[in-house]
mmCIF file of N, CA and C and ligand atoms in Angstrom:
data_model
loop_
_atom_site.group_PDB
_atom_site.id
_atom_site.type_symbol
_atom_site.label_atom_id
_atom_site.label_comp_id
_atom_site.label_asym_id
_atom_site.label_seq_id
_atom_site.Cartn_x
_atom_site.Cartn_y
_atom_site.Cartn_z
ATOM 1 N N MET A 227 65.661 7.187 -9.911
ATOM 2 C CA MET A 227 64.716 6.995 -9.994
ATOM 3 C C MET A 227 63.913 8.361 -11.037
ATOM 4 N N SER A 228 63.521 8.061 -12.703
ATOM 5 C CA SER A 228 63.005 9.117 -13.050
ATOM 6 C C SER A 228 61.714 10.161 -12.195
ATOM 7 N N ALA A 229 61.745 11.391 -12.622
ATOM 8 C CA ALA A 229 60.554 12.265 -12.182
ATOM 9 C C ALA A 229 59.364 11.520 -12.955
ATOM 10 N N GLN A 230 59.257 10.612 -13.855
ATOM 11 C CA GLN A 230 58.050 9.953 -14.247
ATOM 12 C C GLN A 230 57.433 8.807 -13.572
ATOM 13 N N ARG A 231 58.607 8.240 -13.257
ATOM 14 C CA ARG A 231 58.347 7.137 -12.490
ATOM 15 C C ARG A 231 57.898 7.331 -10.853
ATOM 16 N N LYS A 232 58.198 8.733 -10.692
ATOM 17 C CA LYS A 232 58.022 8.698 -9.149
ATOM 18 C C LYS A 232 56.664 9.599 -9.231
ATOM 19 N N SER A 233 56.318 10.161 -10.969
ATOM 20 C CA SER A 233 55.086 10.624 -10.580
ATOM 21 C C SER A 233 53.949 9.560 -10.266
ATOM 22 N N PHE A 234 54.343 8.231 -11.131
ATOM 23 C CA PHE A 234 53.390 7.462 -11.265
ATOM 24 C C PHE A 234 53.438 6.576 -9.797
ATOM 25 N N GLU A 235 54.736 6.584 -9.166
ATOM 26 C CA GLU A 235 54.704 5.522 -7.720
ATOM 27 C C GLU A 235 53.614 7.023 -6.928
ATOM 28 N N GLU A 236 53.939 8.101 -6.889
ATOM 29 C CA GLU A 236 52.607 9.178 -6.305
ATOM 30 C C GLU A 236 51.285 8.593 -6.491
ATOM 31 N N MET A 237 51.154 8.823 -7.752
ATOM 32 C CA MET A 237 49.728 8.572 -8.092
ATOM 33 C C MET A 237 49.255 7.140 -7.933
ATOM 34 N N ALA A 238 50.419 6.032 -7.720
ATOM 35 C CA ALA A 238 49.657 4.482 -7.414
ATOM 36 C C ALA A 238 49.398 4.613 -5.872
ATOM 37 N N ALA A 239 50.409 5.368 -5.099
ATOM 38 C CA ALA A 239 50.096 5.750 -3.701
ATOM 39 C C ALA A 239 49.047 6.446 -3.384
ATOM 40 N N GLY A 240 48.640 7.265 -3.924
ATOM 41 C CA GLY A 240 47.528 7.893 -3.516
ATOM 42 C C GLY A 240 46.342 7.267 -4.128
ATOM 43 N N LEU A 241 46.353 6.165 -4.811
ATOM 44 C CA LEU A 241 45.353 4.673 -4.747
ATOM 45 C C LEU A 241 45.200 4.246 -3.829
ATOM 46 N N ASP A 242 45.819 3.942 -2.922
ATOM 47 C CA ASP A 242 46.301 3.213 -1.801
ATOM 48 C C ASP A 242 44.687 3.010 -1.174
ATOM 49 N N GLU A 243 44.264 4.589 -0.537
ATOM 50 C CA GLU A 243 43.047 4.545 0.238
ATOM 51 C C GLU A 243 42.394 3.642 -0.037
ATOM 52 N N LEU A 244 41.902 3.469 -1.284
ATOM 53 C CA LEU A 244 40.788 2.628 -2.056
ATOM 54 C C LEU A 244 41.082 1.502 -2.205
ATOM 55 N N ALA A 245 42.127 0.466 -2.245
ATOM 56 C CA ALA A 245 42.480 -0.237 -2.238
ATOM 57 C C ALA A 245 41.364 -1.494 -1.367
ATOM 58 N N MET A 246 40.879 -1.102 -0.619
ATOM 59 C CA MET A 246 39.657 -2.106 0.093
ATOM 60 C C MET A 246 37.963 -1.524 -0.291
ATOM 61 N N VAL A 247 38.266 -0.813 -0.997
ATOM 62 C CA VAL A 247 36.541 -0.414 -1.564
ATOM 63 C C VAL A 247 35.977 -1.569 -3.015
ATOM 64 N N PRO A 248 35.224 -2.068 -2.439
ATOM 65 C CA PRO A 248 34.315 -2.944 -3.202
ATOM 66 C C PRO A 248 34.418 -2.619 -4.300
ATOM 67 N N THR A 249 35.023 -3.009 -6.034
ATOM 68 C CA THR A 249 34.216 -2.680 -7.361
ATOM 69 C C THR A 249 33.643 -1.919 -7.184
ATOM 70 N N GLU A 250 32.396 -2.829 -6.903
ATOM 71 C CA GLU A 250 31.037 -2.387 -7.398
ATOM 72 C C GLU A 250 30.506 -1.069 -6.605
ATOM 73 N N VAL A 251 31.474 -0.773 -5.506
ATOM 74 C CA VAL A 251 30.683 0.639 -5.353
ATOM 75 C C VAL A 251 31.906 1.488 -5.927
ATOM 76 N N LEU A 252 32.914 1.227 -6.035
ATOM 77 C CA LEU A 252 33.839 1.998 -6.670
ATOM 78 C C LEU A 252 32.760 2.425 -8.321
ATOM 79 N N ALA A 253 32.347 1.399 -9.124
ATOM 80 C CA ALA A 253 31.615 1.719 -10.175
ATOM 81 C C ALA A 253 30.213 2.341 -10.286
ATOM 82 N N ASP A 254 29.602 2.004 -9.064
ATOM 83 C CA ASP A 254 28.061 3.048 -8.392
ATOM 84 C C ASP A 254 28.643 4.270 -8.097
ATOM 85 N N TRP A 255 29.932 5.050 -7.732
ATOM 86 C CA TRP A 255 30.367 5.907 -7.448
ATOM 87 C C TRP A 255 30.698 6.880 -8.563
ATOM 88 N N VAL A 256 30.972 6.068 -9.713
ATOM 89 C CA VAL A 256 31.569 7.028 -10.968
ATOM 90 C C VAL A 256 30.336 6.739 -11.748
ATOM 91 N N THR A 257 29.683 6.281 -11.987
ATOM 92 C CA THR A 257 28.478 6.290 -12.711
ATOM 93 C C THR A 257 27.478 7.432 -12.218
ATOM 94 N N ALA A 258 27.405 6.791 -10.967
ATOM 95 C CA ALA A 258 26.506 8.713 -10.222
ATOM 96 C C ALA A 258 27.191 9.771 -10.411
ATOM 97 N N ARG A 259 28.545 10.089 -10.396
ATOM 98 C CA ARG A 259 29.141 10.917 -9.775
ATOM 99 C C ARG A 259 30.203 11.295 -10.999
ATOM 100 N N GLY A 260 30.431 10.817 -11.647
ATOM 101 C CA GLY A 260 32.062 10.988 -12.772
ATOM 102 C C GLY A 260 31.373 11.988 -13.621
ATOM 103 N N LYS A 261 31.711 13.102 -13.689
ATOM 104 C CA LYS A 261 31.788 14.389 -14.620
ATOM 105 C C LYS A 261 31.511 14.036 -16.084
ATOM 106 N N CYS A 262 32.176 13.338 -16.876
ATOM 107 C CA CYS A 262 32.019 13.114 -18.327
ATOM 108 C C CYS A 262 30.664 12.323 -18.726
ATOM 109 N N LEU A 263 30.252 11.690 -17.496
ATOM 110 C CA LEU A 263 28.925 11.042 -17.475
ATOM 111 C C LEU A 263 27.951 12.067 -17.314
ATOM 112 N N TRP A 264 27.907 13.287 -16.223
ATOM 113 C CA TRP A 264 26.674 14.358 -16.630
ATOM 114 C C TRP A 264 27.054 14.815 -17.932
ATOM 115 N N GLU A 265 28.004 14.962 -18.733
ATOM 116 C CA GLU A 265 28.075 15.512 -19.336
ATOM 117 C C GLU A 265 27.282 15.276 -20.654
ATOM 118 N N THR A 266 27.252 13.799 -20.586
ATOM 119 C CA THR A 266 26.279 13.385 -21.724
ATOM 120 C C THR A 266 24.523 13.665 -21.624
ATOM 121 N N THR A 267 24.579 13.810 -20.602
ATOM 122 C CA THR A 267 23.198 14.480 -20.597
ATOM 123 C C THR A 267 22.827 15.902 -21.190
ATOM 124 N N PHE A 268 24.008 16.227 -21.517
ATOM 125 C CA PHE A 268 23.910 18.079 -22.254
ATOM 126 C C PHE A 268 24.273 17.839 -23.428
ATOM 127 N N GLY A 269 25.408 16.678 -23.915
ATOM 128 C CA GLY A 269 25.701 16.697 -25.448
ATOM 129 C C GLY A 269 26.655 15.644 -25.338
ATOM 130 N N GLU A 270 27.080 15.509 -26.909
ATOM 131 C CA GLU A 270 28.098 14.658 -26.678
ATOM 132 C C GLU A 270 29.249 14.753 -26.304
ATOM 133 N N PRO A 271 29.950 13.749 -25.372
ATOM 134 C CA PRO A 271 30.944 13.948 -24.489
ATOM 135 C C PRO A 271 32.718 13.443 -25.718
ATOM 136 N N PRO A 272 33.294 14.476 -25.413
ATOM 137 C CA PRO A 272 34.578 14.806 -26.251
ATOM 138 C C PRO A 272 35.222 12.828 -26.209
ATOM 139 N N GLU A 273 35.075 12.582 -27.706
ATOM 140 C CA GLU A 273 35.979 11.102 -28.075
ATOM 141 C C GLU A 273 37.528 11.088 -27.795
ATOM 142 N N TRP A 274 38.309 10.406 -27.444
ATOM 143 C CA TRP A 274 39.331 9.921 -27.225
ATOM 144 C C TRP A 274 39.711 9.163 -28.856
ATOM 145 N N THR A 275 41.465 9.748 -28.996
ATOM 146 C CA THR A 275 41.568 9.207 -30.498
ATOM 147 C C THR A 275 42.924 8.374 -30.630
ATOM 148 N N CYS A 276 43.075 7.772 -29.001
ATOM 149 C CA CYS A 276 44.205 7.063 -29.016
ATOM 150 C C CYS A 276 45.577 7.538 -29.686
ATOM 151 N N GLU A 277 45.732 8.718 -29.475
ATOM 152 C CA GLU A 277 47.116 9.767 -29.932
ATOM 153 C C GLU A 277 47.480 10.287 -29.076
ATOM 154 N N ALA A 278 48.457 10.371 -28.510
ATOM 155 C CA ALA A 278 48.904 9.851 -27.553
ATOM 156 C C ALA A 278 48.568 11.595 -26.443
ATOM 157 N N ASP A 279 49.641 12.557 -27.237
ATOM 158 C CA ASP A 279 49.337 13.707 -26.813
ATOM 159 C C ASP A 279 47.905 13.846 -26.942
ATOM 160 N N ALA A 280 46.821 14.227 -28.111
ATOM 161 C CA ALA A 280 45.840 14.493 -27.925
ATOM 162 C C ALA A 280 45.164 13.931 -26.722
ATOM 163 N N ASP A 281 45.351 12.789 -26.368
ATOM 164 C CA ASP A 281 44.173 12.278 -25.709
ATOM 165 C C ASP A 281 45.201 12.543 -24.033
ATOM 166 N N ARG A 282 45.892 12.908 -23.825
ATOM 167 C CA ARG A 282 46.827 13.219 -23.034
ATOM 168 C C ARG A 282 45.962 14.760 -22.520
ATOM 169 N N GLU A 283 45.443 15.449 -23.418
ATOM 170 C CA GLU A 283 45.176 16.953 -23.195
ATOM 171 C C GLU A 283 43.399 16.976 -23.447
ATOM 172 N N LEU A 284 42.904 15.685 -24.027
ATOM 173 C CA LEU A 284 41.891 15.784 -23.600
ATOM 174 C C LEU A 284 41.202 15.206 -22.487
ATOM 175 N N ALA A 285 42.394 13.913 -21.600
ATOM 176 C CA ALA A 285 41.958 13.909 -20.478
ATOM 177 C C ALA A 285 42.179 14.815 -19.256
ATOM 178 N N HIS A 286 43.038 15.876 -19.252
ATOM 179 C CA HIS A 286 43.615 16.747 -18.624
ATOM 180 C C HIS A 286 41.802 18.053 -18.870
ATOM 181 N N ARG A 287 41.503 17.955 -19.391
ATOM 182 C CA ARG A 287 40.346 19.131 -19.808
ATOM 183 C C ARG A 287 38.891 18.192 -19.417
ATOM 184 N N LEU A 288 38.881 17.180 -19.845
ATOM 185 C CA LEU A 288 37.787 16.472 -19.874
ATOM 186 C C LEU A 288 37.768 15.949 -17.882
ATOM 187 N N CYS A 289 38.897 15.340 -17.472
ATOM 188 C CA CYS A 289 38.714 15.128 -16.008
ATOM 189 C C CYS A 289 39.093 16.470 -15.039
ATOM 190 N N SER A 290 39.821 17.129 -15.354
ATOM 191 C CA SER A 290 39.761 18.217 -14.492
ATOM 192 C C SER A 290 38.593 18.571 -13.897
ATOM 193 N N GLY A 291 38.432 18.764 -12.363
ATOM 194 C CA GLY A 291 37.470 19.059 -11.507
ATOM 195 C C GLY A 291 36.432 17.780 -11.715
ATOM 196 N N CYS A 292 36.956 16.777 -12.169
ATOM 197 C CA CYS A 292 35.625 15.383 -11.653
ATOM 198 C C CYS A 292 35.976 14.901 -10.334
ATOM 199 N N PRO A 293 34.950 14.721 -9.561
ATOM 200 C CA PRO A 293 35.406 14.414 -7.765
ATOM 201 C C PRO A 293 35.191 12.840 -7.589
ATOM 202 N N VAL A 294 34.924 12.041 -8.683
ATOM 203 C CA VAL A 294 35.572 10.723 -8.896
ATOM 204 C C VAL A 294 36.308 10.567 -9.717
ATOM 205 N N ARG A 295 37.727 11.622 -9.682
ATOM 206 C CA ARG A 295 39.119 10.844 -10.603
ATOM 207 C C ARG A 295 39.620 9.705 -10.136
ATOM 208 N N GLY A 296 39.848 9.841 -9.083
ATOM 209 C CA GLY A 296 40.391 8.716 -8.076
ATOM 210 C C GLY A 296 39.561 7.314 -8.547
ATOM 211 N N GLU A 297 38.699 7.285 -7.934
ATOM 212 C CA GLU A 297 37.684 6.040 -8.107
ATOM 213 C C GLU A 297 37.714 5.758 -9.187
ATOM 214 N N CYS A 298 37.683 6.648 -10.375
ATOM 215 C CA CYS A 298 37.379 6.117 -11.825
ATOM 216 C C CYS A 298 38.705 5.431 -12.465
ATOM 217 N N LEU A 299 40.108 6.223 -11.826
ATOM 218 C CA LEU A 299 41.315 5.516 -12.094
ATOM 219 C C LEU A 299 41.211 4.229 -11.729
ATOM 220 N N GLU A 300 41.026 4.079 -10.238
ATOM 221 C CA GLU A 300 41.022 2.855 -9.438
ATOM 222 C C GLU A 300 40.378 1.533 -10.007
ATOM 223 N N PHE A 301 38.960 2.184 -10.677
ATOM 224 C CA PHE A 301 38.409 1.233 -11.195
ATOM 225 C C PHE A 301 38.728 0.540 -12.606
ATOM 226 N N GLU A 302 39.148 1.547 -13.578
ATOM 227 C CA GLU A 302 39.576 1.187 -14.341
ATOM 228 C C GLU A 302 41.223 0.269 -14.289
ATOM 229 N N LEU A 303 41.956 0.316 -13.956
ATOM 230 C CA LEU A 303 42.892 -0.141 -13.551
ATOM 231 C C LEU A 303 42.470 -1.955 -12.973
ATOM 232 N N ARG A 304 41.766 -2.008 -12.276
ATOM 233 C CA ARG A 304 41.367 -3.336 -11.319
ATOM 234 C C ARG A 304 40.569 -3.820 -12.816
ATOM 235 N N ILE A 305 39.451 -3.524 -13.802
ATOM 236 C CA ILE A 305 38.993 -3.519 -14.312
ATOM 237 C C ILE A 305 39.239 -4.201 -15.780
ATOM 238 N N ALA A 306 40.459 -3.231 -16.530
ATOM 239 C CA ALA A 306 40.578 -3.504 -17.479
ATOM 240 C C ALA A 306 42.134 -3.824 -17.521
ATOM 241 N N GLY A 307 42.787 -3.231 -16.606
ATOM 242 C CA GLY A 307 44.266 -3.462 -16.475
ATOM 243 C C GLY A 307 45.068 -3.344 -17.607
ATOM 244 N N GLU A 308 45.821 -4.030 -18.218
ATOM 245 C CA GLU A 308 46.704 -3.968 -19.447
ATOM 246 C C GLU A 308 45.820 -3.893 -20.634
ATOM 247 N N ARG A 309 44.454 -4.221 -20.750
ATOM 248 C CA ARG A 309 43.752 -4.116 -21.919
ATOM 249 C C ARG A 309 42.895 -2.544 -22.179
ATOM 250 N N THR A 310 43.200 -1.471 -20.730
ATOM 251 C CA THR A 310 42.958 -0.570 -20.663
ATOM 252 C C THR A 310 43.035 0.518 -21.949
ATOM 253 N N LEU A 311 41.973 1.335 -22.231
ATOM 254 C CA LEU A 311 42.180 1.948 -23.116
ATOM 255 C C LEU A 311 41.266 3.251 -23.513
ATOM 256 N N GLY A 312 41.997 4.076 -23.778
ATOM 257 C CA GLY A 312 41.537 5.789 -24.063
ATOM 258 C C GLY A 312 41.319 6.092 -22.659
ATOM 259 N N VAL A 313 40.651 7.558 -22.270
ATOM 260 C CA VAL A 313 40.899 8.159 -21.627
ATOM 261 C C VAL A 313 40.165 8.017 -20.349
ATOM 262 N N TRP A 314 40.514 8.104 -18.845
ATOM 263 C CA TRP A 314 39.651 7.301 -17.961
ATOM 264 C C TRP A 314 40.836 7.956 -16.637
ATOM 265 N N GLY A 315 40.072 8.519 -15.860
ATOM 266 C CA GLY A 315 40.851 8.559 -14.686
ATOM 267 C C GLY A 315 42.127 10.276 -14.519
ATOM 268 N N GLY A 316 41.528 10.423 -15.608
ATOM 269 C CA GLY A 316 42.572 11.946 -15.794
ATOM 270 C C GLY A 316 43.750 11.397 -16.802
ATOM 271 N N LEU A 317 44.040 10.257 -17.398
ATOM 272 C CA LEU A 317 45.244 9.912 -18.021
ATOM 273 C C LEU A 317 44.675 9.219 -19.265
ATOM 274 N N ASN A 318 45.624 9.072 -20.274
ATOM 275 C CA ASN A 318 45.668 8.723 -22.046
ATOM 276 C C ASN A 318 45.963 7.256 -21.706
ATOM 277 N N THR A 319 45.479 6.493 -22.142
ATOM 278 C CA THR A 319 46.190 4.744 -22.522
ATOM 279 C C THR A 319 47.916 4.844 -22.391
ATOM 280 N N ASP A 320 48.642 5.458 -22.679
ATOM 281 C CA ASP A 320 49.631 5.333 -22.487
ATOM 282 C C ASP A 320 50.131 5.504 -20.635
ATOM 283 N N ASP A 321 49.431 6.277 -20.274
ATOM 284 C CA ASP A 321 50.218 7.135 -18.787
ATOM 285 C C ASP A 321 49.476 5.499 -18.442
ATOM 286 N N ARG A 322 48.266 5.359 -18.300
ATOM 287 C CA ARG A 322 47.466 4.737 -17.712
ATOM 288 C C ARG A 322 48.128 3.094 -17.587
ATOM 289 N N LEU A 323 48.728 2.762 -18.707
ATOM 290 C CA LEU A 323 49.509 1.431 -18.137
ATOM 291 C C LEU A 323 50.798 1.975 -17.888
ATOM 292 N N ALA A 324 51.732 3.006 -17.870
ATOM 293 C CA ALA A 324 52.777 2.969 -17.454
ATOM 294 C C ALA A 324 52.380 2.893 -15.650
ATOM 295 N N LEU A 325 51.160 3.672 -15.332
ATOM 296 C CA LEU A 325 50.913 3.715 -13.863
ATOM 297 C C LEU A 325 50.368 2.262 -13.510
ATOM 298 N N HIS A 326 49.747 1.668 -14.358
ATOM 299 C CA HIS A 326 49.372 0.301 -14.012
ATOM 300 C C HIS A 326 50.731 -0.743 -13.917
ATOM 301 N N LYS A 327 51.641 -0.593 -14.002
ATOM 302 C CA LYS A 327 52.669 -1.281 -14.108
ATOM 303 C C LYS A 327 53.174 -0.867 -12.297
ATOM 304 N N VAL A 328 53.000 0.098 -12.133
ATOM 305 C CA VAL A 328 53.573 0.553 -10.784
ATOM 306 C C VAL A 328 52.301 0.279 -9.493
ATOM 307 N N TRP A 329 50.933 0.066 -9.908
ATOM 308 C CA TRP A 329 49.784 0.161 -9.198
ATOM 309 C C TRP A 329 49.833 -1.266 -8.992
ATOM 310 N N ALA A 330 50.087 -2.597 -9.450
ATOM 311 C CA ALA A 330 50.035 -4.176 -9.820
ATOM 312 C C ALA A 330 50.471 -4.154 -8.923
ATOM 313 N N SER A 331 52.396 -3.652 -8.890
ATOM 314 C CA SER A 331 53.428 -4.314 -8.295
ATOM 315 C C SER A 331 53.201 -3.753 -6.364
ATOM 316 N N ARG A 332 52.309 -2.600 -6.617
ATOM 317 C CA ARG A 332 52.168 -2.256 -4.825
ATOM 318 C C ARG A 332 50.958 -3.148 -4.480
ATOM 319 N N ARG A 333 50.366 -3.467 -5.230
ATOM 320 C CA ARG A 333 49.252 -4.328 -4.651
ATOM 321 C C ARG A 333 49.546 -5.666 -4.656
ATOM 322 N N ARG A 334 50.320 -6.085 -5.177
ATOM 323 C CA ARG A 334 51.288 -7.394 -4.714
ATOM 324 C C ARG A 334 52.092 -7.345 -3.454
ATOM 325 N N ASP A 335 52.572 -6.437 -3.311
ATOM 326 C CA ASP A 335 53.640 -6.682 -2.217
ATOM 327 C C ASP A 335 52.320 -6.313 -0.891
ATOM 328 N N GLU A 336 51.265 -5.508 -1.204
ATOM 329 C CA GLU A 336 50.468 -5.215 0.235
ATOM 330 C C GLU A 336 50.008 -6.624 -0.039
ATOM 331 N N VAL A 337 49.551 -7.411 -1.013
ATOM 332 C CA VAL A 337 48.833 -8.669 -0.705
ATOM 333 C C VAL A 337 49.958 -9.698 -0.145
ATOM 334 N N ALA A 338 50.868 -9.346 -0.438
ATOM 335 C CA ALA A 338 51.979 -10.285 0.225
ATOM 336 C C ALA A 338 52.188 -10.557 1.844
ATOM 337 N N GLU A 339 52.291 -8.728 2.240
ATOM 338 C CA GLU A 339 52.406 -8.277 3.902
ATOM 339 C C GLU A 339 51.137 -9.027 4.659
ATOM 340 N N LEU A 340 49.663 -9.212 3.962
ATOM 341 C CA LEU A 340 48.832 -9.498 4.789
ATOM 342 C C LEU A 340 49.005 -10.510 5.731
ATOM 343 N N PRO A 341 48.788 -10.499 7.164
ATOM 344 C CA PRO A 341 48.717 -11.982 7.932
ATOM 345 C C PRO A 341 48.101 -13.174 6.816
ATOM 346 N N GLU A 342 48.557 -14.336 7.420
ATOM 347 C CA GLU A 342 47.846 -15.467 7.045
ATOM 348 C C GLU A 342 46.909 -15.571 7.916
ATOM 349 N N ASP A 343 45.911 -16.447 7.374
ATOM 350 C CA ASP A 343 44.777 -16.865 8.227
ATOM 351 C C ASP A 343 45.644 -18.478 8.910
ATOM 352 N N ASP A 344 44.708 -18.083 10.240
ATOM 353 C CA ASP A 344 45.029 -19.625 10.767
ATOM 354 C C ASP A 344 44.142 -21.083 10.193
ATOM 355 N N GLU A 345 43.887 -21.596 10.739
ATOM 356 C CA GLU A 345 42.959 -22.767 10.432
ATOM 357 C C GLU A 345 41.584 -22.405 10.892
ATOM 358 N N GLU A 346 41.450 -21.674 11.952
ATOM 359 C CA GLU A 346 40.472 -21.355 12.338
ATOM 360 C C GLU A 346 39.870 -19.780 11.525
ATOM 361 N N GLY A 347 40.605 -19.320 10.495
ATOM 362 C CA GLY A 347 40.111 -18.305 9.889
ATOM 363 C C GLY A 347 40.399 -17.079 10.404
ATOM 364 N N GLU A 348 41.060 -16.906 11.736
ATOM 365 C CA GLU A 348 41.941 -15.716 12.539
ATOM 366 C C GLU A 348 42.938 -15.071 11.452
ATOM 367 N N ARG A 349 43.288 -14.418 11.356
ATOM 368 C CA ARG A 349 44.647 -13.175 11.342
ATOM 369 C C ARG A 349 45.843 -13.634 12.475
ATOM 370 N N SER A 350 46.681 -13.702 11.723
ATOM 371 C CA SER A 350 47.516 -13.565 12.669
ATOM 372 C C SER A 350 48.281 -12.225 12.845
HETATM 373 S S1 SF4 B 490 37.591 10.578 -14.204
HETATM 374 FE FE1 SF4 B 490 37.602 11.731 -16.401
HETATM 375 S S2 SF4 B 490 36.754 9.719 -17.358
HETATM 376 FE FE2 SF4 B 490 36.637 8.925 -15.357
HETATM 377 S S3 SF4 B 490 34.288 9.474 -14.627
HETATM 378 FE FE3 SF4 B 490 35.462 11.487 -14.538
HETATM 379 S S4 SF4 B 490 35.538 12.519 -16.108
HETATM 380 FE FE4 SF4 B 490 35.090 10.915 -16.459
#
């Protein structure tokens, strides 16, 4: 496994703790506490360029110290999926797309491992 793939595996595993958080709750947390959203109060936030290296540097600078970085990433992976674009959750588009493949695979495996409901709606 390449070092980069391993890093995406670790990142996806780190998001597992948010798997059961409803999407609306993630949206509320990110909206209320996202660092880039406070900064819009004080000035124009930096804009992404869709150029990989520039956006990777922007993501590092913009999202460092954001208290809801994981929540932002989880939200974007769920909502935008493969249509994701720009800087969110500390990653540029290319890195988030690579993470999305690993993340989606983990989530599919988790769903497959959930116990089936019986006819009365009880989990086995
Ligand atoms: S992780 Fe980055 S893009 Fe997301 S809310 Fe925080 S600062 Fe904004």
